[in-house]
């Protein structure tokens, strides 16, 4: 009995709850202004693996469930929670932002450091095993998979600001996004 009480106290300390007195609007404001920026800090340069996608989605939906006053035991679909709260999937926000950064890189004048880093190939020995996916390869695969822009035309299309912005606005959520 004492052990259960101690365990509950520890959970309260490590898993702070959203205050029940706050309105849903205030909780969503906290989500948009604090939680999302902290969770996605530096996301423009991430190489998204399935593991990373899964973790981001789990963290996002954990917070949104608390905002909606639901738990996993309620067995409510994630898409229904997002629809009820009027929130777009965080993975969609990340992908749009990453592709937006690519457009910014494509329009950059030559000689700028970010553009040089983008085109640089590392030299020297690397550790055994499968090489890590480079951001350049990841982003070209993402553009091909999500926007059907062929890799050989990618920098040309991304360089046209109006076209690229319209493609980003039309980007739908991932089909497998729960």
PDB file of C-alpha atoms in Angstrom:
ATOM      1  CA  UNK A   1       0.000   0.000   0.000  1.00  0.00           C
ATOM      2  CA  UNK A   2       2.782   2.408   0.945  1.00  0.00           C
ATOM      3  CA  UNK A   3       4.699   1.409  -2.195  1.00  0.00           C
ATOM      4  CA  UNK A   4       1.682   2.257  -4.389  1.00  0.00           C
ATOM      5  CA  UNK A   5       1.388   5.698  -2.803  1.00  0.00           C
ATOM      6  CA  UNK A   6       5.101   6.357  -3.338  1.00  0.00           C
ATOM      7  CA  UNK A   7       4.844   5.253  -6.955  1.00  0.00           C
ATOM      8  CA  UNK A   8       1.868   7.552  -7.531  1.00  0.00           C
ATOM      9  CA  UNK A   9       3.770  10.467  -5.980  1.00  0.00           C
ATOM     10  CA  UNK A  10       6.751   9.825  -8.272  1.00  0.00           C
ATOM     11  CA  UNK A  11       4.496   9.691 -11.317  1.00  0.00           C
ATOM     12  CA  UNK A  12       2.972  13.027 -10.351  1.00  0.00           C
ATOM     13  CA  UNK A  13       6.442  14.548 -10.091  1.00  0.00           C
ATOM     14  CA  UNK A  14       7.729  13.139 -13.388  1.00  0.00           C
ATOM     15  CA  UNK A  15       4.545  13.502 -15.444  1.00  0.00           C
ATOM     16  CA  UNK A  16       3.084  16.940 -14.763  1.00  0.00           C
ATOM     17  CA  UNK A  17      -0.572  17.170 -15.684  1.00  0.00           C
ATOM     18  CA  UNK A  18      -2.269  20.024 -17.427  1.00  0.00           C
ATOM     19  CA  UNK A  19      -4.236  22.036 -14.917  1.00  0.00           C
ATOM     20  CA  UNK A  20      -7.908  21.104 -15.153  1.00  0.00           C
ATOM     21  CA  UNK A  21      -9.015  24.688 -14.516  1.00  0.00           C
ATOM     22  CA  UNK A  22      -7.506  25.853 -17.830  1.00  0.00           C
ATOM     23  CA  UNK A  23      -9.828  26.039 -20.799  1.00  0.00           C
ATOM     24  CA  UNK A  24      -9.231  23.910 -23.869  1.00  0.00           C
ATOM     25  CA  UNK A  25      -8.319  27.058 -25.794  1.00  0.00           C
ATOM     26  CA  UNK A  26      -5.616  27.920 -23.224  1.00  0.00           C
ATOM     27  CA  UNK A  27      -4.251  24.370 -23.313  1.00  0.00           C
ATOM     28  CA  UNK A  28      -4.055  24.471 -27.117  1.00  0.00           C
ATOM     29  CA  UNK A  29      -2.315  27.828 -26.866  1.00  0.00           C
ATOM     30  CA  UNK A  30       0.292  26.220 -24.580  1.00  0.00           C
ATOM     31  CA  UNK A  31       0.592  23.345 -27.060  1.00  0.00           C
ATOM     32  CA  UNK A  32       1.231  25.673 -30.011  1.00  0.00           C
ATOM     33  CA  UNK A  33       3.465  28.202 -28.261  1.00  0.00           C
ATOM     34  CA  UNK A  34       5.581  26.016 -25.959  1.00  0.00           C
ATOM     35  CA  UNK A  35       5.196  22.291 -26.575  1.00  0.00           C
ATOM     36  CA  UNK A  36       5.535  22.214 -30.388  1.00  0.00           C
ATOM     37  CA  UNK A  37       8.603  24.508 -30.565  1.00  0.00           C
ATOM     38  CA  UNK A  38      10.391  22.550 -27.823  1.00  0.00           C
ATOM     39  CA  UNK A  39       9.542  19.192 -29.398  1.00  0.00           C
ATOM     40  CA  UNK A  40      10.601  20.259 -32.896  1.00  0.00           C
ATOM     41  CA  UNK A  41      13.682  22.369 -32.123  1.00  0.00           C
ATOM     42  CA  UNK A  42      16.085  22.137 -35.073  1.00  0.00           C
ATOM     43  CA  UNK A  43      13.727  19.889 -37.045  1.00  0.00           C
ATOM     44  CA  UNK A  44      14.564  21.407 -40.450  1.00  0.00           C
ATOM     45  CA  UNK A  45      17.777  19.373 -40.522  1.00  0.00           C
ATOM     46  CA  UNK A  46      16.471  16.098 -39.060  1.00  0.00           C
ATOM     47  CA  UNK A  47      16.604  12.897 -41.066  1.00  0.00           C
ATOM     48  CA  UNK A  48      13.275  11.357 -40.117  1.00  0.00           C
ATOM     49  CA  UNK A  49      13.398   7.620 -39.529  1.00  0.00           C
ATOM     50  CA  UNK A  50      10.340   5.528 -38.713  1.00  0.00           C
ATOM     51  CA  UNK A  51      11.496   5.414 -35.091  1.00  0.00           C
ATOM     52  CA  UNK A  52      11.690   9.222 -34.928  1.00  0.00           C
ATOM     53  CA  UNK A  53       8.283   9.575 -36.592  1.00  0.00           C
ATOM     54  CA  UNK A  54       6.760   7.145 -34.127  1.00  0.00           C
ATOM     55  CA  UNK A  55       8.251   8.934 -31.109  1.00  0.00           C
ATOM     56  CA  UNK A  56       7.122  12.360 -32.288  1.00  0.00           C
ATOM     57  CA  UNK A  57       3.623  11.092 -32.968  1.00  0.00           C
ATOM     58  CA  UNK A  58       3.456   9.397 -29.558  1.00  0.00           C
ATOM     59  CA  UNK A  59       4.595  12.540 -27.721  1.00  0.00           C
ATOM     60  CA  UNK A  60       2.226  14.747 -29.707  1.00  0.00           C
ATOM     61  CA  UNK A  61      -0.795  12.538 -29.126  1.00  0.00           C
ATOM     62  CA  UNK A  62       0.010  12.048 -25.461  1.00  0.00           C
ATOM     63  CA  UNK A  63      -0.269  15.810 -25.003  1.00  0.00           C
ATOM     64  CA  UNK A  64      -3.358  16.154 -27.210  1.00  0.00           C
ATOM     65  CA  UNK A  65      -5.107  13.329 -25.359  1.00  0.00           C
ATOM     66  CA  UNK A  66      -4.529  15.171 -22.078  1.00  0.00           C
ATOM     67  CA  UNK A  67      -5.883  18.379 -23.616  1.00  0.00           C
ATOM     68  CA  UNK A  68      -8.990  16.499 -24.803  1.00  0.00           C
ATOM     69  CA  UNK A  69      -9.371  14.794 -21.410  1.00  0.00           C
ATOM     70  CA  UNK A  70      -8.923  11.308 -22.866  1.00  0.00           C
ATOM     71  CA  UNK A  71      -6.654   8.358 -22.156  1.00  0.00           C
ATOM     72  CA  UNK A  72      -5.473   5.413 -24.225  1.00  0.00           C
ATOM     73  CA  UNK A  73      -8.126   3.288 -22.543  1.00  0.00           C
ATOM     74  CA  UNK A  74     -10.841   5.403 -24.157  1.00  0.00           C
ATOM     75  CA  UNK A  75      -9.690   3.977 -27.506  1.00  0.00           C
ATOM     76  CA  UNK A  76     -10.355   7.142 -29.526  1.00  0.00           C
ATOM     77  CA  UNK A  77      -8.562   7.384 -32.874  1.00  0.00           C
ATOM     78  CA  UNK A  78      -5.747   9.898 -33.136  1.00  0.00           C
ATOM     79  CA  UNK A  79      -7.280  11.420 -36.255  1.00  0.00           C
ATOM     80  CA  UNK A  80     -10.537  11.977 -34.343  1.00  0.00           C
ATOM     81  CA  UNK A  81      -8.667  13.711 -31.507  1.00  0.00           C
ATOM     82  CA  UNK A  82      -6.846  15.996 -33.953  1.00  0.00           C
ATOM     83  CA  UNK A  83     -10.090  16.770 -35.776  1.00  0.00           C
ATOM     84  CA  UNK A  84     -11.907  17.544 -32.529  1.00  0.00           C
ATOM     85  CA  UNK A  85      -9.126  19.913 -31.409  1.00  0.00           C
ATOM     86  CA  UNK A  86      -8.543  21.411 -34.866  1.00  0.00           C
ATOM     87  CA  UNK A  87      -4.833  20.557 -34.928  1.00  0.00           C
ATOM     88  CA  UNK A  88      -2.886  19.413 -37.993  1.00  0.00           C
ATOM     89  CA  UNK A  89      -0.486  16.455 -37.578  1.00  0.00           C
ATOM     90  CA  UNK A  90       2.906  17.506 -36.239  1.00  0.00           C
ATOM     91  CA  UNK A  91       4.673  15.289 -38.787  1.00  0.00           C
ATOM     92  CA  UNK A  92       2.998  17.269 -41.582  1.00  0.00           C
ATOM     93  CA  UNK A  93       4.219  20.519 -40.011  1.00  0.00           C
ATOM     94  CA  UNK A  94       7.763  19.108 -39.810  1.00  0.00           C
ATOM     95  CA  UNK A  95       7.773  17.856 -43.412  1.00  0.00           C
ATOM     96  CA  UNK A  96       6.456  21.179 -44.741  1.00  0.00           C
ATOM     97  CA  UNK A  97       9.107  23.034 -42.808  1.00  0.00           C
ATOM     98  CA  UNK A  98      11.892  20.721 -44.023  1.00  0.00           C
ATOM     99  CA  UNK A  99      10.790  21.098 -47.623  1.00  0.00           C
ATOM    100  CA  UNK A 100      10.502  24.855 -47.076  1.00  0.00           C
ATOM    101  CA  UNK A 101      14.130  24.890 -45.900  1.00  0.00           C
ATOM    102  CA  UNK A 102      15.080  23.066 -49.098  1.00  0.00           C
ATOM    103  CA  UNK A 103      13.368  25.818 -51.116  1.00  0.00           C
ATOM    104  CA  UNK A 104      15.309  28.412 -49.160  1.00  0.00           C
ATOM    105  CA  UNK A 105      18.556  26.535 -49.912  1.00  0.00           C
ATOM    106  CA  UNK A 106      17.694  26.298 -53.612  1.00  0.00           C
ATOM    107  CA  UNK A 107      17.217  30.075 -53.839  1.00  0.00           C
ATOM    108  CA  UNK A 108      20.423  30.842 -51.921  1.00  0.00           C
ATOM    109  CA  UNK A 109      23.248  32.510 -53.863  1.00  0.00           C
ATOM    110  CA  UNK A 110      26.340  30.362 -54.384  1.00  0.00           C
ATOM    111  CA  UNK A 111      29.081  30.823 -51.839  1.00  0.00           C
ATOM    112  CA  UNK A 112      26.771  30.779 -48.803  1.00  0.00           C
ATOM    113  CA  UNK A 113      27.905  28.300 -46.153  1.00  0.00           C
ATOM    114  CA  UNK A 114      24.585  26.383 -45.774  1.00  0.00           C
ATOM    115  CA  UNK A 115      24.505  25.735 -49.527  1.00  0.00           C
ATOM    116  CA  UNK A 116      28.138  24.586 -49.541  1.00  0.00           C
ATOM    117  CA  UNK A 117      27.447  22.222 -46.635  1.00  0.00           C
ATOM    118  CA  UNK A 118      24.408  20.876 -48.518  1.00  0.00           C
ATOM    119  CA  UNK A 119      26.535  19.927 -51.538  1.00  0.00           C
ATOM    120  CA  UNK A 120      29.634  18.747 -49.602  1.00  0.00           C
ATOM    121  CA  UNK A 121      30.514  15.058 -49.566  1.00  0.00           C
ATOM    122  CA  UNK A 122      32.413  13.874 -46.471  1.00  0.00           C
ATOM    123  CA  UNK A 123      35.881  12.444 -46.946  1.00  0.00           C
ATOM    124  CA  UNK A 124      37.930  10.004 -44.915  1.00  0.00           C
ATOM    125  CA  UNK A 125      37.148   6.739 -43.222  1.00  0.00           C
ATOM    126  CA  UNK A 126      33.779   6.022 -41.757  1.00  0.00           C
ATOM    127  CA  UNK A 127      32.735   3.338 -39.273  1.00  0.00           C
ATOM    128  CA  UNK A 128      31.632  -0.143 -40.307  1.00  0.00           C
ATOM    129  CA  UNK A 129      28.045  -0.821 -41.207  1.00  0.00           C
ATOM    130  CA  UNK A 130      25.394   0.881 -43.202  1.00  0.00           C
ATOM    131  CA  UNK A 131      26.054   4.574 -43.817  1.00  0.00           C
ATOM    132  CA  UNK A 132      23.724   7.060 -42.188  1.00  0.00           C
ATOM    133  CA  UNK A 133      21.232   8.667 -44.527  1.00  0.00           C
ATOM    134  CA  UNK A 134      22.405  12.116 -45.585  1.00  0.00           C
ATOM    135  CA  UNK A 135      19.922  14.958 -45.319  1.00  0.00           C
ATOM    136  CA  UNK A 136      20.279  15.634 -49.031  1.00  0.00           C
ATOM    137  CA  UNK A 137      19.241  12.052 -49.856  1.00  0.00           C
ATOM    138  CA  UNK A 138      16.440  12.089 -47.294  1.00  0.00           C
ATOM    139  CA  UNK A 139      14.940  15.358 -48.531  1.00  0.00           C
ATOM    140  CA  UNK A 140      15.075  14.351 -52.195  1.00  0.00           C
ATOM    141  CA  UNK A 141      13.345  11.061 -51.307  1.00  0.00           C
ATOM    142  CA  UNK A 142      10.752  12.982 -49.271  1.00  0.00           C
ATOM    143  CA  UNK A 143      10.043  15.362 -52.167  1.00  0.00           C
ATOM    144  CA  UNK A 144       9.723  12.430 -54.573  1.00  0.00           C
ATOM    145  CA  UNK A 145       7.519  10.393 -52.230  1.00  0.00           C
ATOM    146  CA  UNK A 146       5.226  13.195 -51.025  1.00  0.00           C
ATOM    147  CA  UNK A 147       5.205  15.714 -53.902  1.00  0.00           C
ATOM    148  CA  UNK A 148       6.230  13.538 -56.860  1.00  0.00           C
ATOM    149  CA  UNK A 149       9.075  15.901 -57.782  1.00  0.00           C
ATOM    150  CA  UNK A 150      11.864  13.875 -59.450  1.00  0.00           C
ATOM    151  CA  UNK A 151      15.297  14.218 -57.777  1.00  0.00           C
ATOM    152  CA  UNK A 152      16.921  15.565 -60.962  1.00  0.00           C
ATOM    153  CA  UNK A 153      14.386  18.441 -61.149  1.00  0.00           C
ATOM    154  CA  UNK A 154      14.210  19.077 -57.409  1.00  0.00           C
ATOM    155  CA  UNK A 155      16.519  22.087 -57.073  1.00  0.00           C
ATOM    156  CA  UNK A 156      15.024  23.744 -60.147  1.00  0.00           C
ATOM    157  CA  UNK A 157      11.430  23.382 -58.910  1.00  0.00           C
ATOM    158  CA  UNK A 158      12.368  24.334 -55.330  1.00  0.00           C
ATOM    159  CA  UNK A 159      14.097  27.456 -56.658  1.00  0.00           C
ATOM    160  CA  UNK A 160      10.817  28.848 -58.000  1.00  0.00           C
ATOM    161  CA  UNK A 161       9.350  30.379 -54.868  1.00  0.00           C
ATOM    162  CA  UNK A 162       5.677  30.646 -55.903  1.00  0.00           C
ATOM    163  CA  UNK A 163       5.529  27.126 -57.361  1.00  0.00           C
ATOM    164  CA  UNK A 164       7.280  25.612 -54.341  1.00  0.00           C
ATOM    165  CA  UNK A 165       5.032  27.457 -51.870  1.00  0.00           C
ATOM    166  CA  UNK A 166       1.906  26.242 -53.673  1.00  0.00           C
ATOM    167  CA  UNK A 167       3.212  22.657 -53.642  1.00  0.00           C
ATOM    168  CA  UNK A 168       3.873  22.905 -49.901  1.00  0.00           C
ATOM    169  CA  UNK A 169       0.354  24.199 -49.215  1.00  0.00           C
ATOM    170  CA  UNK A 170      -1.119  21.245 -51.127  1.00  0.00           C
ATOM    171  CA  UNK A 171       0.951  18.697 -49.178  1.00  0.00           C
ATOM    172  CA  UNK A 172      -1.552  16.256 -47.625  1.00  0.00           C
ATOM    173  CA  UNK A 173      -1.039  14.363 -44.348  1.00  0.00           C
ATOM    174  CA  UNK A 174       0.741  11.026 -44.639  1.00  0.00           C
ATOM    175  CA  UNK A 175      -1.630   8.172 -45.491  1.00  0.00           C
ATOM    176  CA  UNK A 176      -0.320   6.063 -42.599  1.00  0.00           C
ATOM    177  CA  UNK A 177      -0.706   8.930 -40.133  1.00  0.00           C
ATOM    178  CA  UNK A 178      -2.970   7.682 -37.363  1.00  0.00           C
TER     179      UNK A 178
END
